[in-house]
């Protein structure tokens, strides 16, 4: 499998628990934020996004929270399942820029 | 739709060889980009394109060339492979507009001996 999880921050949870993955972003001009999930051997997969005029957005079992004051983004996964085990990346993009900047990622391990 | 398709999935090269990594998308996305992913370093942008005939450099462009002759295709060329270019390469595409997420291929795993 992939070795992309090496040296990454790791979050270990039990199946059924709620997971919270955090991300600090760097550019105060960023106004669009995206969370991606990357499973072993696969490319990053879009999960959820949020614009800077919002502080919370919900999807299916996932919620993204944005705190612009402290430049912090979090991804909450409800009732975490073994299939949620993956590396999660946050990305930020400033208005007018073409391509987002990615964080280093967090490895989520879900124990049955 | 197939989405973003990358070929080959795996490749081993010798130092000094050249090769082209292929990327094609069938979603009529204007923007395309290439990243490399190394352990613990996240995704680093190599080159990107905002439309046919337009390319620009990203964070780590040295040793790589790109061209964008069609909307669908965005090949990445390694001119003279070096062991430092051993990595996993991802291609991504997205629609024009400020708040559009990227869609990624499943990567090309490249080893340079």
mmCIF file with all atom_site columns, C-alpha atoms in Angstrom:
data_model
loop_
_atom_site.group_PDB
_atom_site.id
_atom_site.type_symbol
_atom_site.label_atom_id
_atom_site.label_alt_id
_atom_site.label_comp_id
_atom_site.label_asym_id
_atom_site.label_entity_id
_atom_site.label_seq_id
_atom_site.pdbx_PDB_ins_code
_atom_site.Cartn_x
_atom_site.Cartn_y
_atom_site.Cartn_z
_atom_site.occupancy
_atom_site.B_iso_or_equiv
_atom_site.pdbx_formal_charge
_atom_site.auth_seq_id
_atom_site.auth_comp_id
_atom_site.auth_asym_id
_atom_site.auth_atom_id
_atom_site.pdbx_PDB_model_num
ATOM 1   C CA . UNK A 1 1   ? 0.000   0.000  0.000   1.00 0.00 ? 1   UNK A CA 1
ATOM 2   C CA . UNK A 1 2   ? 0.873   3.660  -0.027  1.00 0.00 ? 2   UNK A CA 1
ATOM 3   C CA . UNK A 1 3   ? 3.373   5.082  2.413   1.00 0.00 ? 3   UNK A CA 1
ATOM 4   C CA . UNK A 1 4   ? 1.746   8.501  2.449   1.00 0.00 ? 4   UNK A CA 1
ATOM 5   C CA . UNK A 1 5   ? 0.739   7.997  6.086   1.00 0.00 ? 5   UNK A CA 1
ATOM 6   C CA . UNK A 1 6   ? 4.360   7.937  7.265   1.00 0.00 ? 6   UNK A CA 1
ATOM 7   C CA . UNK A 1 7   ? 5.261   10.839 9.566   1.00 0.00 ? 7   UNK A CA 1
ATOM 8   C CA . UNK A 1 8   ? 1.749   12.266 9.442   1.00 0.00 ? 8   UNK A CA 1
ATOM 9   C CA . UNK A 1 9   ? -0.266  13.234 12.514  1.00 0.00 ? 9   UNK A CA 1
ATOM 10  C CA . UNK A 1 10  ? -2.437  10.264 13.402  1.00 0.00 ? 10  UNK A CA 1
ATOM 11  C CA . UNK A 1 11  ? -5.848  10.050 15.019  1.00 0.00 ? 11  UNK A CA 1
ATOM 12  C CA . UNK A 1 12  ? -6.958  6.658  16.326  1.00 0.00 ? 12  UNK A CA 1
ATOM 13  C CA . UNK A 1 13  ? -10.600 6.118  17.237  1.00 0.00 ? 13  UNK A CA 1
ATOM 14  C CA . UNK A 1 14  ? -12.949 3.260  17.987  1.00 0.00 ? 14  UNK A CA 1
ATOM 15  C CA . UNK A 1 15  ? -15.701 2.354  15.554  1.00 0.00 ? 15  UNK A CA 1
ATOM 16  C CA . UNK A 1 16  ? -18.835 4.291  16.419  1.00 0.00 ? 16  UNK A CA 1
ATOM 17  C CA . UNK A 1 17  ? -16.995 7.211  18.013  1.00 0.00 ? 17  UNK A CA 1
ATOM 18  C CA . UNK A 1 18  ? -17.103 10.707 16.567  1.00 0.00 ? 18  UNK A CA 1
ATOM 19  C CA . UNK A 1 19  ? -13.848 11.912 14.997  1.00 0.00 ? 19  UNK A CA 1
ATOM 20  C CA . UNK A 1 20  ? -12.554 15.446 14.779  1.00 0.00 ? 20  UNK A CA 1
ATOM 21  C CA . UNK A 1 21  ? -9.712  16.266 12.402  1.00 0.00 ? 21  UNK A CA 1
ATOM 22  C CA . UNK A 1 22  ? -8.173  19.702 12.689  1.00 0.00 ? 22  UNK A CA 1
ATOM 23  C CA . UNK A 1 23  ? -6.416  21.937 10.209  1.00 0.00 ? 23  UNK A CA 1
ATOM 24  C CA . UNK A 1 24  ? -4.718  25.289 10.686  1.00 0.00 ? 24  UNK A CA 1
ATOM 25  C CA . UNK A 1 25  ? -4.533  27.344 7.512   1.00 0.00 ? 25  UNK A CA 1
ATOM 26  C CA . UNK A 1 26  ? -2.017  30.035 6.806   1.00 0.00 ? 26  UNK A CA 1
ATOM 27  C CA . UNK A 1 27  ? -3.430  32.590 4.376   1.00 0.00 ? 27  UNK A CA 1
ATOM 28  C CA . UNK A 1 28  ? -5.835  35.136 5.836   1.00 0.00 ? 28  UNK A CA 1
ATOM 29  C CA . UNK A 1 29  ? -6.962  35.886 2.264   1.00 0.00 ? 29  UNK A CA 1
ATOM 30  C CA . UNK A 1 30  ? -8.225  32.309 1.765   1.00 0.00 ? 30  UNK A CA 1
ATOM 31  C CA . UNK A 1 31  ? -11.971 32.241 1.229   1.00 0.00 ? 31  UNK A CA 1
ATOM 32  C CA . UNK A 1 32  ? -12.655 28.705 0.067   1.00 0.00 ? 32  UNK A CA 1
ATOM 33  C CA . UNK A 1 33  ? -11.780 25.530 1.959   1.00 0.00 ? 33  UNK A CA 1
ATOM 34  C CA . UNK A 1 34  ? -12.036 21.893 0.979   1.00 0.00 ? 34  UNK A CA 1
ATOM 35  C CA . UNK A 1 35  ? -11.634 18.554 2.750   1.00 0.00 ? 35  UNK A CA 1
ATOM 36  C CA . UNK A 1 36  ? -10.374 15.516 0.874   1.00 0.00 ? 36  UNK A CA 1
ATOM 37  C CA . UNK A 1 37  ? -10.143 11.849 1.846   1.00 0.00 ? 37  UNK A CA 1
ATOM 38  C CA . UNK A 1 38  ? -7.349  9.700  0.443   1.00 0.00 ? 38  UNK A CA 1
ATOM 39  C CA . UNK A 1 39  ? -7.508  5.932  0.763   1.00 0.00 ? 39  UNK A CA 1
ATOM 40  C CA . UNK A 1 40  ? -4.463  3.768  0.262   1.00 0.00 ? 40  UNK A CA 1
ATOM 41  C CA . UNK A 1 41  ? -3.520  3.523  -3.401  1.00 0.00 ? 41  UNK A CA 1
ATOM 42  C CA . UNK A 1 42  ? -6.109  6.079  -4.505  1.00 0.00 ? 42  UNK A CA 1
ATOM 43  C CA . UNK A 1 43  ? -6.223  9.732  -5.377  1.00 0.00 ? 43  UNK A CA 1
ATOM 44  C CA . UNK A 1 44  ? -7.752  12.324 -3.014  1.00 0.00 ? 44  UNK A CA 1
ATOM 45  C CA . UNK A 1 45  ? -11.541 12.299 -3.058  1.00 0.00 ? 45  UNK A CA 1
ATOM 46  C CA . UNK A 1 46  ? -13.642 15.410 -2.400  1.00 0.00 ? 46  UNK A CA 1
ATOM 47  C CA . UNK A 1 47  ? -15.665 15.218 0.839   1.00 0.00 ? 47  UNK A CA 1
ATOM 48  C CA . UNK A 1 48  ? -17.051 18.655 1.612   1.00 0.00 ? 48  UNK A CA 1
ATOM 49  C CA . UNK A 1 49  ? -16.258 22.312 1.100   1.00 0.00 ? 49  UNK A CA 1
ATOM 50  C CA . UNK A 1 50  ? -17.090 25.601 2.784   1.00 0.00 ? 50  UNK A CA 1
ATOM 51  C CA . UNK A 1 51  ? -16.904 29.241 1.788   1.00 0.00 ? 51  UNK A CA 1
ATOM 52  C CA . UNK A 1 52  ? -15.633 31.925 4.097   1.00 0.00 ? 52  UNK A CA 1
ATOM 53  C CA . UNK A 1 53  ? -19.084 33.511 4.477   1.00 0.00 ? 53  UNK A CA 1
ATOM 54  C CA . UNK A 1 54  ? -20.142 30.417 6.422   1.00 0.00 ? 54  UNK A CA 1
ATOM 55  C CA . UNK A 1 55  ? -18.867 28.975 9.702   1.00 0.00 ? 55  UNK A CA 1
ATOM 56  C CA . UNK A 1 56  ? -20.500 25.554 9.477   1.00 0.00 ? 56  UNK A CA 1
ATOM 57  C CA . UNK A 1 57  ? -21.614 23.210 6.762   1.00 0.00 ? 57  UNK A CA 1
ATOM 58  C CA . UNK A 1 58  ? -23.044 19.718 7.088   1.00 0.00 ? 58  UNK A CA 1
ATOM 59  C CA . UNK A 1 59  ? -22.984 16.759 4.774   1.00 0.00 ? 59  UNK A CA 1
ATOM 60  C CA . UNK A 1 60  ? -23.782 13.111 5.207   1.00 0.00 ? 60  UNK A CA 1
ATOM 61  C CA . UNK A 1 61  ? -22.140 12.154 8.547   1.00 0.00 ? 61  UNK A CA 1
ATOM 62  C CA . UNK A 1 62  ? -19.614 14.975 8.111   1.00 0.00 ? 62  UNK A CA 1
ATOM 63  C CA . UNK A 1 63  ? -19.556 18.555 9.347   1.00 0.00 ? 63  UNK A CA 1
ATOM 64  C CA . UNK A 1 64  ? -16.970 21.200 8.562   1.00 0.00 ? 64  UNK A CA 1
ATOM 65  C CA . UNK A 1 65  ? -16.428 24.095 10.964  1.00 0.00 ? 65  UNK A CA 1
ATOM 66  C CA . UNK A 1 66  ? -14.548 27.240 10.014  1.00 0.00 ? 66  UNK A CA 1
ATOM 67  C CA . UNK A 1 67  ? -13.115 29.735 12.501  1.00 0.00 ? 67  UNK A CA 1
ATOM 68  C CA . UNK A 1 68  ? -11.653 32.609 10.537  1.00 0.00 ? 68  UNK A CA 1
ATOM 69  C CA . UNK A 1 69  ? -10.549 34.468 13.646  1.00 0.00 ? 69  UNK A CA 1
ATOM 70  C CA . UNK A 1 70  ? -7.929  31.859 14.464  1.00 0.00 ? 70  UNK A CA 1
ATOM 71  C CA . UNK A 1 71  ? -7.608  30.464 10.923  1.00 0.00 ? 71  UNK A CA 1
ATOM 72  C CA . UNK A 1 72  ? -8.784  27.001 11.912  1.00 0.00 ? 72  UNK A CA 1
ATOM 73  C CA . UNK A 1 73  ? -10.796 24.407 10.061  1.00 0.00 ? 73  UNK A CA 1
ATOM 74  C CA . UNK A 1 74  ? -12.129 21.123 11.404  1.00 0.00 ? 74  UNK A CA 1
ATOM 75  C CA . UNK A 1 75  ? -13.810 18.069 9.952   1.00 0.00 ? 75  UNK A CA 1
ATOM 76  C CA . UNK A 1 76  ? -16.159 16.132 12.193  1.00 0.00 ? 76  UNK A CA 1
ATOM 77  C CA . UNK A 1 77  ? -17.128 12.591 11.237  1.00 0.00 ? 77  UNK A CA 1
ATOM 78  C CA . UNK A 1 78  ? -20.091 11.133 13.114  1.00 0.00 ? 78  UNK A CA 1
ATOM 79  C CA . UNK A 1 79  ? -20.267 7.434  14.036  1.00 0.00 ? 79  UNK A CA 1
ATOM 80  C CA . UNK A 1 80  ? -16.879 6.690  12.504  1.00 0.00 ? 80  UNK A CA 1
ATOM 81  C CA . UNK A 1 81  ? -16.673 3.447  10.546  1.00 0.00 ? 81  UNK A CA 1
ATOM 82  C CA . UNK A 1 82  ? -13.679 1.287  9.526   1.00 0.00 ? 82  UNK A CA 1
ATOM 83  C CA . UNK A 1 83  ? -14.232 2.493  5.959   1.00 0.00 ? 83  UNK A CA 1
ATOM 84  C CA . UNK A 1 84  ? -13.417 6.011  7.132   1.00 0.00 ? 84  UNK A CA 1
ATOM 85  C CA . UNK A 1 85  ? -9.794  4.971  7.739   1.00 0.00 ? 85  UNK A CA 1
ATOM 86  C CA . UNK A 1 86  ? -7.745  7.135  5.375   1.00 0.00 ? 86  UNK A CA 1
ATOM 87  C CA . UNK A 1 87  ? -5.580  10.234 5.189   1.00 0.00 ? 87  UNK A CA 1
ATOM 88  C CA . UNK A 1 88  ? -7.580  13.463 5.325   1.00 0.00 ? 88  UNK A CA 1
ATOM 89  C CA . UNK A 1 89  ? -6.335  16.683 3.727   1.00 0.00 ? 89  UNK A CA 1
ATOM 90  C CA . UNK A 1 90  ? -7.582  20.200 4.084   1.00 0.00 ? 90  UNK A CA 1
ATOM 91  C CA . UNK A 1 91  ? -7.007  22.681 1.276   1.00 0.00 ? 91  UNK A CA 1
ATOM 92  C CA . UNK A 1 92  ? -7.372  26.469 1.159   1.00 0.00 ? 92  UNK A CA 1
ATOM 93  C CA . UNK A 1 93  ? -7.752  28.846 -1.745  1.00 0.00 ? 93  UNK A CA 1
ATOM 94  C CA . UNK A 1 94  ? -7.739  32.598 -1.937  1.00 0.00 ? 94  UNK A CA 1
ATOM 95  C CA . UNK A 1 95  ? -10.183 34.362 -4.227  1.00 0.00 ? 95  UNK A CA 1
ATOM 96  C CA . UNK A 1 96  ? -8.693  34.909 -7.653  1.00 0.00 ? 96  UNK A CA 1
ATOM 97  C CA . UNK A 1 97  ? -6.034  32.204 -7.288  1.00 0.00 ? 97  UNK A CA 1
ATOM 98  C CA . UNK A 1 98  ? -6.359  29.200 -9.539  1.00 0.00 ? 98  UNK A CA 1
ATOM 99  C CA . UNK A 1 99  ? -5.156  26.292 -7.456  1.00 0.00 ? 99  UNK A CA 1
ATOM 100 C CA . UNK A 1 100 ? -5.654  25.511 -3.737  1.00 0.00 ? 100 UNK A CA 1
ATOM 101 C CA . UNK A 1 101 ? -2.832  24.843 -1.300  1.00 0.00 ? 101 UNK A CA 1
ATOM 102 C CA . UNK A 1 102 ? -2.930  21.538 0.561   1.00 0.00 ? 102 UNK A CA 1
ATOM 103 C CA . UNK A 1 103 ? -2.036  20.780 4.155   1.00 0.00 ? 103 UNK A CA 1
ATOM 104 C CA . UNK A 1 104 ? 0.154   17.807 5.097   1.00 0.00 ? 104 UNK A CA 1
ATOM 105 C CA . UNK A 1 105 ? -2.753  15.573 6.039   1.00 0.00 ? 105 UNK A CA 1
ATOM 106 C CA . UNK A 1 106 ? -3.917  13.577 9.050   1.00 0.00 ? 106 UNK A CA 1
ATOM 107 C CA . UNK A 1 107 ? -4.090  9.811  9.136   1.00 0.00 ? 107 UNK A CA 1
ATOM 108 C CA . UNK A 1 108 ? -7.335  8.497  10.650  1.00 0.00 ? 108 UNK A CA 1
ATOM 109 C CA . UNK A 1 109 ? -7.297  4.923  11.949  1.00 0.00 ? 109 UNK A CA 1
ATOM 110 C CA . UNK A 1 110 ? -10.598 3.384  12.969  1.00 0.00 ? 110 UNK A CA 1
ATOM 111 C CA . UNK A 1 111 ? -10.436 0.297  15.180  1.00 0.00 ? 111 UNK A CA 1
ATOM 112 C CA . UNK A 1 112 ? -13.327 -2.169 14.939  1.00 0.00 ? 112 UNK A CA 1
ATOM 113 C CA . UNK B 2 1   ? -17.932 9.749  -17.179 1.00 0.00 ? 1   UNK B CA 1
ATOM 114 C CA . UNK B 2 2   ? -14.529 8.233  -16.439 1.00 0.00 ? 2   UNK B CA 1
ATOM 115 C CA . UNK B 2 3   ? -13.438 11.375 -14.568 1.00 0.00 ? 3   UNK B CA 1
ATOM 116 C CA . UNK B 2 4   ? -9.667  11.914 -14.459 1.00 0.00 ? 4   UNK B CA 1
ATOM 117 C CA . UNK B 2 5   ? -7.655  9.076  -15.993 1.00 0.00 ? 5   UNK B CA 1
ATOM 118 C CA . UNK B 2 6   ? -3.915  8.720  -15.444 1.00 0.00 ? 6   UNK B CA 1
ATOM 119 C CA . UNK B 2 7   ? -1.583  6.344  -17.254 1.00 0.00 ? 7   UNK B CA 1
ATOM 120 C CA . UNK B 2 8   ? 0.535   4.448  -16.548 1.00 0.00 ? 8   UNK B CA 1
ATOM 121 C CA . UNK B 2 9   ? -0.326  3.412  -12.985 1.00 0.00 ? 9   UNK B CA 1
ATOM 122 C CA . UNK B 2 10  ? 3.235   2.263  -12.274 1.00 0.00 ? 10  UNK B CA 1
ATOM 123 C CA . UNK B 2 11  ? 6.576   2.970  -13.947 1.00 0.00 ? 11  UNK B CA 1
ATOM 124 C CA . UNK B 2 12  ? 10.221  2.268  -13.212 1.00 0.00 ? 12  UNK B CA 1
ATOM 125 C CA . UNK B 2 13  ? 12.857  4.347  -14.972 1.00 0.00 ? 13  UNK B CA 1
ATOM 126 C CA . UNK B 2 14  ? 16.618  4.564  -14.978 1.00 0.00 ? 14  UNK B CA 1
ATOM 127 C CA . UNK B 2 15  ? 18.337  7.832  -14.164 1.00 0.00 ? 15  UNK B CA 1
ATOM 128 C CA . UNK B 2 16  ? 18.547  9.999  -17.264 1.00 0.00 ? 16  UNK B CA 1
ATOM 129 C CA . UNK B 2 17  ? 15.595  8.462  -19.085 1.00 0.00 ? 17  UNK B CA 1
ATOM 130 C CA . UNK B 2 18  ? 12.685  10.591 -20.185 1.00 0.00 ? 18  UNK B CA 1
ATOM 131 C CA . UNK B 2 19  ? 9.010   9.778  -20.115 1.00 0.00 ? 19  UNK B CA 1
ATOM 132 C CA . UNK B 2 20  ? 5.555   11.286 -20.302 1.00 0.00 ? 20  UNK B CA 1
ATOM 133 C CA . UNK B 2 21  ? 2.832   10.790 -17.711 1.00 0.00 ? 21  UNK B CA 1
ATOM 134 C CA . UNK B 2 22  ? -0.575  10.998 -19.312 1.00 0.00 ? 22  UNK B CA 1
ATOM 135 C CA . UNK B 2 23  ? -3.653  12.679 -17.859 1.00 0.00 ? 23  UNK B CA 1
ATOM 136 C CA . UNK B 2 24  ? -7.060  12.934 -19.492 1.00 0.00 ? 24  UNK B CA 1
ATOM 137 C CA . UNK B 2 25  ? -10.399 14.190 -18.203 1.00 0.00 ? 25  UNK B CA 1
ATOM 138 C CA . UNK B 2 26  ? -13.837 13.923 -19.791 1.00 0.00 ? 26  UNK B CA 1
ATOM 139 C CA . UNK B 2 27  ? -15.665 16.484 -17.653 1.00 0.00 ? 27  UNK B CA 1
ATOM 140 C CA . UNK B 2 28  ? -14.869 19.492 -19.861 1.00 0.00 ? 28  UNK B CA 1
ATOM 141 C CA . UNK B 2 29  ? -12.915 21.070 -17.000 1.00 0.00 ? 29  UNK B CA 1
ATOM 142 C CA . UNK B 2 30  ? -10.944 24.171 -17.889 1.00 0.00 ? 30  UNK B CA 1
ATOM 143 C CA . UNK B 2 31  ? -8.393  23.917 -15.075 1.00 0.00 ? 31  UNK B CA 1
ATOM 144 C CA . UNK B 2 32  ? -5.925  21.049 -14.766 1.00 0.00 ? 32  UNK B CA 1
ATOM 145 C CA . UNK B 2 33  ? -2.921  20.552 -12.515 1.00 0.00 ? 33  UNK B CA 1
ATOM 146 C CA . UNK B 2 34  ? -0.146  18.142 -11.602 1.00 0.00 ? 34  UNK B CA 1
ATOM 147 C CA . UNK B 2 35  ? 0.983   17.337 -8.075  1.00 0.00 ? 35  UNK B CA 1
ATOM 148 C CA . UNK B 2 36  ? 3.592   15.104 -6.581  1.00 0.00 ? 36  UNK B CA 1
ATOM 149 C CA . UNK B 2 37  ? 3.078   13.405 -3.252  1.00 0.00 ? 37  UNK B CA 1
ATOM 150 C CA . UNK B 2 38  ? 5.951   12.307 -1.061  1.00 0.00 ? 38  UNK B CA 1
ATOM 151 C CA . UNK B 2 39  ? 5.683   10.692 2.402   1.00 0.00 ? 39  UNK B CA 1
ATOM 152 C CA . UNK B 2 40  ? 4.770   13.245 5.058   1.00 0.00 ? 40  UNK B CA 1
ATOM 153 C CA . UNK B 2 41  ? 4.822   16.175 2.615   1.00 0.00 ? 41  UNK B CA 1
ATOM 154 C CA . UNK B 2 42  ? 1.287   16.359 1.335   1.00 0.00 ? 42  UNK B CA 1
ATOM 155 C CA . UNK B 2 43  ? 0.608   17.427 -2.242  1.00 0.00 ? 43  UNK B CA 1
ATOM 156 C CA . UNK B 2 44  ? 3.001   19.817 -3.944  1.00 0.00 ? 44  UNK B CA 1
ATOM 157 C CA . UNK B 2 45  ? 1.987   21.608 -7.124  1.00 0.00 ? 45  UNK B CA 1
ATOM 158 C CA . UNK B 2 46  ? 4.260   21.062 -10.138 1.00 0.00 ? 46  UNK B CA 1
ATOM 159 C CA . UNK B 2 47  ? 2.471   22.811 -13.018 1.00 0.00 ? 47  UNK B CA 1
ATOM 160 C CA . UNK B 2 48  ? -1.051  23.872 -13.808 1.00 0.00 ? 48  UNK B CA 1
ATOM 161 C CA . UNK B 2 49  ? -3.158  25.058 -16.727 1.00 0.00 ? 49  UNK B CA 1
ATOM 162 C CA . UNK B 2 50  ? -6.225  27.274 -16.878 1.00 0.00 ? 50  UNK B CA 1
ATOM 163 C CA . UNK B 2 51  ? -7.107  26.363 -20.439 1.00 0.00 ? 51  UNK B CA 1
ATOM 164 C CA . UNK B 2 52  ? -5.827  25.025 -23.732 1.00 0.00 ? 52  UNK B CA 1
ATOM 165 C CA . UNK B 2 53  ? -2.564  26.719 -24.658 1.00 0.00 ? 53  UNK B CA 1
ATOM 166 C CA . UNK B 2 54  ? -2.012  28.191 -21.172 1.00 0.00 ? 54  UNK B CA 1
ATOM 167 C CA . UNK B 2 55  ? 0.315   26.691 -18.572 1.00 0.00 ? 55  UNK B CA 1
ATOM 168 C CA . UNK B 2 56  ? 2.116   28.022 -15.512 1.00 0.00 ? 56  UNK B CA 1
ATOM 169 C CA . UNK B 2 57  ? 4.583   26.823 -12.900 1.00 0.00 ? 57  UNK B CA 1
ATOM 170 C CA . UNK B 2 58  ? 3.696   25.665 -9.444  1.00 0.00 ? 58  UNK B CA 1
ATOM 171 C CA . UNK B 2 59  ? 5.788   25.159 -6.335  1.00 0.00 ? 59  UNK B CA 1
ATOM 172 C CA . UNK B 2 60  ? 8.191   22.493 -7.682  1.00 0.00 ? 60  UNK B CA 1
ATOM 173 C CA . UNK B 2 61  ? 8.443   22.817 -11.499 1.00 0.00 ? 61  UNK B CA 1
ATOM 174 C CA . UNK B 2 62  ? 12.114  22.029 -12.057 1.00 0.00 ? 62  UNK B CA 1
ATOM 175 C CA . UNK B 2 63  ? 12.743  18.924 -14.155 1.00 0.00 ? 63  UNK B CA 1
ATOM 176 C CA . UNK B 2 64  ? 9.202   18.811 -15.532 1.00 0.00 ? 64  UNK B CA 1
ATOM 177 C CA . UNK B 2 65  ? 7.490   20.183 -18.636 1.00 0.00 ? 65  UNK B CA 1
ATOM 178 C CA . UNK B 2 66  ? 3.823   20.394 -19.526 1.00 0.00 ? 66  UNK B CA 1
ATOM 179 C CA . UNK B 2 67  ? 1.695   21.375 -22.486 1.00 0.00 ? 67  UNK B CA 1
ATOM 180 C CA . UNK B 2 68  ? -2.048  21.768 -22.961 1.00 0.00 ? 68  UNK B CA 1
ATOM 181 C CA . UNK B 2 69  ? -3.014  21.415 -26.602 1.00 0.00 ? 69  UNK B CA 1
ATOM 182 C CA . UNK B 2 70  ? -6.573  20.268 -25.846 1.00 0.00 ? 70  UNK B CA 1
ATOM 183 C CA . UNK B 2 71  ? -9.025  20.802 -22.999 1.00 0.00 ? 71  UNK B CA 1
ATOM 184 C CA . UNK B 2 72  ? -9.040  17.066 -22.252 1.00 0.00 ? 72  UNK B CA 1
ATOM 185 C CA . UNK B 2 73  ? -5.323  16.259 -22.000 1.00 0.00 ? 73  UNK B CA 1
ATOM 186 C CA . UNK B 2 74  ? -2.521  17.556 -19.808 1.00 0.00 ? 74  UNK B CA 1
ATOM 187 C CA . UNK B 2 75  ? 0.646   15.428 -20.114 1.00 0.00 ? 75  UNK B CA 1
ATOM 188 C CA . UNK B 2 76  ? 3.598   15.796 -17.735 1.00 0.00 ? 76  UNK B CA 1
ATOM 189 C CA . UNK B 2 77  ? 7.075   15.217 -19.163 1.00 0.00 ? 77  UNK B CA 1
ATOM 190 C CA . UNK B 2 78  ? 10.163  14.249 -17.218 1.00 0.00 ? 78  UNK B CA 1
ATOM 191 C CA . UNK B 2 79  ? 13.071  15.425 -19.320 1.00 0.00 ? 79  UNK B CA 1
ATOM 192 C CA . UNK B 2 80  ? 15.915  13.528 -17.652 1.00 0.00 ? 80  UNK B CA 1
ATOM 193 C CA . UNK B 2 81  ? 14.714  11.440 -14.710 1.00 0.00 ? 81  UNK B CA 1
ATOM 194 C CA . UNK B 2 82  ? 16.524  11.741 -11.377 1.00 0.00 ? 82  UNK B CA 1
ATOM 195 C CA . UNK B 2 83  ? 16.105  9.621  -8.210  1.00 0.00 ? 83  UNK B CA 1
ATOM 196 C CA . UNK B 2 84  ? 14.683  12.731 -6.459  1.00 0.00 ? 84  UNK B CA 1
ATOM 197 C CA . UNK B 2 85  ? 11.717  12.474 -8.807  1.00 0.00 ? 85  UNK B CA 1
ATOM 198 C CA . UNK B 2 86  ? 10.663  9.138  -7.322  1.00 0.00 ? 86  UNK B CA 1
ATOM 199 C CA . UNK B 2 87  ? 7.164   9.921  -6.120  1.00 0.00 ? 87  UNK B CA 1
ATOM 200 C CA . UNK B 2 88  ? 3.467   9.445  -6.669  1.00 0.00 ? 88  UNK B CA 1
ATOM 201 C CA . UNK B 2 89  ? 2.094   11.864 -9.253  1.00 0.00 ? 89  UNK B CA 1
ATOM 202 C CA . UNK B 2 90  ? -1.501  13.039 -9.258  1.00 0.00 ? 90  UNK B CA 1
ATOM 203 C CA . UNK B 2 91  ? -3.380  14.912 -11.922 1.00 0.00 ? 91  UNK B CA 1
ATOM 204 C CA . UNK B 2 92  ? -6.443  16.970 -11.015 1.00 0.00 ? 92  UNK B CA 1
ATOM 205 C CA . UNK B 2 93  ? -9.044  19.016 -12.857 1.00 0.00 ? 93  UNK B CA 1
ATOM 206 C CA . UNK B 2 94  ? -11.832 21.411 -11.961 1.00 0.00 ? 94  UNK B CA 1
ATOM 207 C CA . UNK B 2 95  ? -14.333 23.752 -13.477 1.00 0.00 ? 95  UNK B CA 1
ATOM 208 C CA . UNK B 2 96  ? -13.564 27.428 -13.878 1.00 0.00 ? 96  UNK B CA 1
ATOM 209 C CA . UNK B 2 97  ? -14.825 29.565 -11.011 1.00 0.00 ? 97  UNK B CA 1
ATOM 210 C CA . UNK B 2 98  ? -13.700 30.461 -7.547  1.00 0.00 ? 98  UNK B CA 1
ATOM 211 C CA . UNK B 2 99  ? -15.462 27.793 -5.506  1.00 0.00 ? 99  UNK B CA 1
ATOM 212 C CA . UNK B 2 100 ? -15.041 24.596 -7.434  1.00 0.00 ? 100 UNK B CA 1
ATOM 213 C CA . UNK B 2 101 ? -13.325 21.526 -5.944  1.00 0.00 ? 101 UNK B CA 1
ATOM 214 C CA . UNK B 2 102 ? -10.662 19.585 -7.796  1.00 0.00 ? 102 UNK B CA 1
ATOM 215 C CA . UNK B 2 103 ? -11.189 16.031 -8.986  1.00 0.00 ? 103 UNK B CA 1
ATOM 216 C CA . UNK B 2 104 ? -8.175  13.741 -8.849  1.00 0.00 ? 104 UNK B CA 1
ATOM 217 C CA . UNK B 2 105 ? -6.977  10.725 -10.773 1.00 0.00 ? 105 UNK B CA 1
ATOM 218 C CA . UNK B 2 106 ? -5.648  7.660  -8.974  1.00 0.00 ? 106 UNK B CA 1
ATOM 219 C CA . UNK B 2 107 ? -2.021  8.530  -9.547  1.00 0.00 ? 107 UNK B CA 1
ATOM 220 C CA . UNK B 2 108 ? 1.106   7.260  -11.262 1.00 0.00 ? 108 UNK B CA 1
ATOM 221 C CA . UNK B 2 109 ? 3.663   5.601  -8.998  1.00 0.00 ? 109 UNK B CA 1
ATOM 222 C CA . UNK B 2 110 ? 7.084   6.395  -10.411 1.00 0.00 ? 110 UNK B CA 1
ATOM 223 C CA . UNK B 2 111 ? 10.415  4.959  -9.286  1.00 0.00 ? 111 UNK B CA 1
ATOM 224 C CA . UNK B 2 112 ? 13.723  6.249  -10.623 1.00 0.00 ? 112 UNK B CA 1
ATOM 225 C CA . UNK B 2 113 ? 16.706  3.923  -10.148 1.00 0.00 ? 113 UNK B CA 1
#
